[in-house]
Amino acid sequence: MNKRDSEALAACFAERGYSIQEKEQDADIILLNTCSVRDGAEHKAVGKMQMLIAQARLHKEKKIFGIMGCAAQVLGESLVHDLPGIHLVIGTHRYHRIPEYLEALLKDSSKVIVDCSGITEKPVSFQNHLLQRVSPNTIQASAFVNIMHGCNQYCTYCIVPYTRGHEFSRSIEEIVHECEALAKEGIKEIILLGQIVTNFGKREIHVSEDGKTPFVQLLDAIHEIEGIERIRFTAPHPKGYGDDLIESYQRLPKLCQSAHIPVQSGSNRILKEMHRGYTGEHFLEILSKLRNVQPSMGIATDIIVGFPGETDEDFQKTLELVRKARFDNAFLFKYSPREGTPAAKMPNQVPMRIKEERHAELMRVVNELSAEIFQQMIGKTVEVLVEGPSRRNPNRLQGRSRCNKIVLFEGDKDWIGTIRRFRITRSGQYSLYGEEVKN
Ligand code: 5AD
Ligand code: SF4
C-alpha cells in the first residue's frame, strides 16, 4: 500500500514539473513514507529520518524533510519533538495536500506543518484523480490499484484500524475505469490493494442475486477488460473465502493461481484472542477447497509468534497447521505490542527470548516445506509475466509465474511487460530459474 502511495505521489510531483531523484543525497525535498505495523518498522523510519536530517546538517545542505504514512499518523505532533529539523508531518488521509504544503515550505522553510486530521472520514486523497494513477512513462508490466481503504476488523494486535481509519470502498465503476486506463497504457496485470480486500463494498454494494459478494462482482468486472491478462489481490481475510470467491478461481482464467491468506496462528484459542473470526480447521478447509479447484495454487501466509498468552501448546498447534497447510511461502513475525491496541494491554506478554526461539523453529519448518514445493517445480513449464531486471543480478530478468513464484532467466530487455513460457531448471530458496520455451 505504501509503495503504491509513494508511486502515485511521485507521478503527481512529476506532473507538476519536479524531477524524481534516484539517490536521496541529490534531492532537495525528501519525503519518507513509513509503516507502523510493528515497532521495528516505526523505529527504522524515525531513525532513518534522523540520519537524513543529520547528514544534510553536516553538509550544510538546505533540504525540506517530510514524513508520511502510518508512523506519521500515529506519532503526529510528537515527531516535531523527536525529529528536530522536520518540516512536514502528514497523516494517511491528507496526501492530497502534500504538493501545496511543500510549495509553502519551499517559500519559507522556517515553518513546520503537521496535518494528521480526518482519520475516520473518507480519505480525501481517495477522490483525487492524481493519486489514482501510476507514472505513465515507465515500462511496467503490472500496476497496483486501490479498491478500498482502512479496516474495521480490529484484530487485537493490529494498529491498522487506527492508522488507516474505517473501511471505505471505491465504486466498481471507478475502479474499472482506472483499470481500463491502465490497460490502454500497456499494463497487463492488475494487483488490487486494500487492508482487507475481501470486505470490498460490504456496506456500499449488495450481494448479487446469484450470491456473489461485491468483491467477486468486482473481479468479474475487471475480468472483462481487454488487455488485462492477470488479476491478483492483497490482502484478503480468510472469512472472505466463501464459495463465490473459491469458484472464481475456476471461472475466471485471468485470476492468478495464487493467494496470500494470513492465518496468524494455528491455535483456536489464540485466534479468538486475536479476534480473527475463524478456526484453524476452517482455514485448512479453505485451502483444500482452493486446491481442489486449482491444484497448482500457490499459497502464502502471515504468522505471528508470541502473541500474549501463547503457550508452548498453542505454538505446537501453529507448527501443526503449517505442516498441514504446506504453504509456498510464509512471512513470520514476532508479536510487537502496539500502543492503543487491546493486545498490548493483555497479561502474559511473551518474553522476547521465547518469541525468538519460536520464530527460528517455525522458520526452519516453513523453509523446509517450501524448499520441497520449489524442488517439485523443476522440469515444469510455467507462464511468466516479465517484470524487469533481477534485483541481484542486473544481467538477468525476473518475472512471476501465475502461482506467484519469482522466476529468473536470461533474456532480452524488450521482453519486459510480455508474457512468456519458461521451463524451470533449478530452484533457489525464494526463486526459480528457467529457460524460455519457444512454441
Ligand atoms: N506484531 C507482529 N506482527 C504484526 N502484524 C500485524 N500487526 C502485528 C504486530 N503488532 C503482522 C500480521 C499481518 C502482517 C502484515 O503483519 O501478520 O498480517
Ligand atoms: Fe489489521 Fe488485517 Fe486484522 Fe484489519 S484484518 S485489523 S488490517 S490484521
PDB file of N, CA and C and ligand atoms in Angstrom, residues 151 153-155 157-158 160-161 195-196 237 264 276, ligand 2:
ATOM      1  N   CYS A 151      -9.755  -0.475   7.743  1.00  0.00           N
ATOM      2  CA  CYS A 151     -10.169  -1.804   8.186  1.00  0.00           C
ATOM      3  C   CYS A 151     -10.997  -1.700   9.456  1.00  0.00           C
ATOM      4  N   GLN A 153     -11.914  -4.603  11.104  1.00  0.00           N
ATOM      5  CA  GLN A 153     -11.853  -5.928  11.736  1.00  0.00           C
ATOM      6  C   GLN A 153     -11.318  -5.838  13.173  1.00  0.00           C
ATOM      7  N   TYR A 154     -10.474  -4.868  13.430  1.00  0.00           N
ATOM      8  CA  TYR A 154      -9.905  -4.662  14.765  1.00  0.00           C
ATOM      9  C   TYR A 154      -9.318  -5.932  15.366  1.00  0.00           C
ATOM     10  N   CYS A 155      -8.437  -6.591  14.642  1.00  0.00           N
ATOM     11  CA  CYS A 155      -7.667  -7.682  15.247  1.00  0.00           C
ATOM     12  C   CYS A 155      -6.927  -7.048  16.422  1.00  0.00           C
ATOM     13  N   TYR A 157      -4.159  -7.245  17.872  1.00  0.00           N
ATOM     14  CA  TYR A 157      -2.738  -6.877  17.835  1.00  0.00           C
ATOM     15  C   TYR A 157      -2.461  -5.728  16.874  1.00  0.00           C
ATOM     16  N   CYS A 158      -3.452  -5.368  16.047  1.00  0.00           N
ATOM     17  CA  CYS A 158      -3.151  -4.603  14.827  1.00  0.00           C
ATOM     18  C   CYS A 158      -3.446  -3.105  14.956  1.00  0.00           C
ATOM     19  N   VAL A 160      -3.512  -1.062  12.280  1.00  0.00           N
ATOM     20  CA  VAL A 160      -4.044  -0.522  11.023  1.00  0.00           C
ATOM     21  C   VAL A 160      -5.380   0.227  11.167  1.00  0.00           C
ATOM     22  N   PRO A 161      -6.360  -0.311  11.900  1.00  0.00           N
ATOM     23  CA  PRO A 161      -7.627   0.435  12.014  1.00  0.00           C
ATOM     24  C   PRO A 161      -7.436   1.838  12.600  1.00  0.00           C
ATOM     25  N   GLN A 195      -6.554  -3.067   2.780  1.00  0.00           N
ATOM     26  CA  GLN A 195      -6.145  -3.745   4.013  1.00  0.00           C
ATOM     27  C   GLN A 195      -6.934  -5.025   4.223  1.00  0.00           C
ATOM     28  N   ILE A 196      -8.159  -5.071   3.694  1.00  0.00           N
ATOM     29  CA  ILE A 196      -8.989  -6.266   3.857  1.00  0.00           C
ATOM     30  C   ILE A 196      -9.889  -6.347   2.623  1.00  0.00           C
ATOM     31  N   HIS A 237      -8.974 -11.568   3.741  1.00  0.00           N
ATOM     32  CA  HIS A 237      -9.171 -12.149   5.072  1.00  0.00           C
ATOM     33  C   HIS A 237      -9.765 -13.539   4.851  1.00  0.00           C
ATOM     34  N   GLN A 264      -2.117 -16.180  10.745  1.00  0.00           N
ATOM     35  CA  GLN A 264      -1.687 -15.556  12.012  1.00  0.00           C
ATOM     36  C   GLN A 264      -1.366 -16.551  13.130  1.00  0.00           C
ATOM     37  N   ARG A 276      -9.856 -12.925  15.196  1.00  0.00           N
ATOM     38  CA  ARG A 276      -9.724 -13.218  13.774  1.00  0.00           C
ATOM     39  C   ARG A 276     -11.013 -13.735  13.145  1.00  0.00           C
TER      40      ARG A 276
HETATM   41 FE1  SF4 B   2      -5.158  -5.464  10.804  1.00  0.00          FE
HETATM   42 FE2  SF4 B   2      -5.676  -7.126   8.742  1.00  0.00          FE
HETATM   43 FE3  SF4 B   2      -6.851  -7.511  11.160  1.00  0.00          FE
HETATM   44 FE4  SF4 B   2      -7.566  -5.416   9.617  1.00  0.00          FE
HETATM   45  S1  SF4 B   2      -7.836  -7.631   9.150  1.00  0.00           S
HETATM   46  S2  SF4 B   2      -7.172  -5.356  11.822  1.00  0.00           S
HETATM   47  S3  SF4 B   2      -5.591  -4.863   8.702  1.00  0.00           S
HETATM   48  S4  SF4 B   2      -4.637  -7.680  10.649  1.00  0.00           S
END
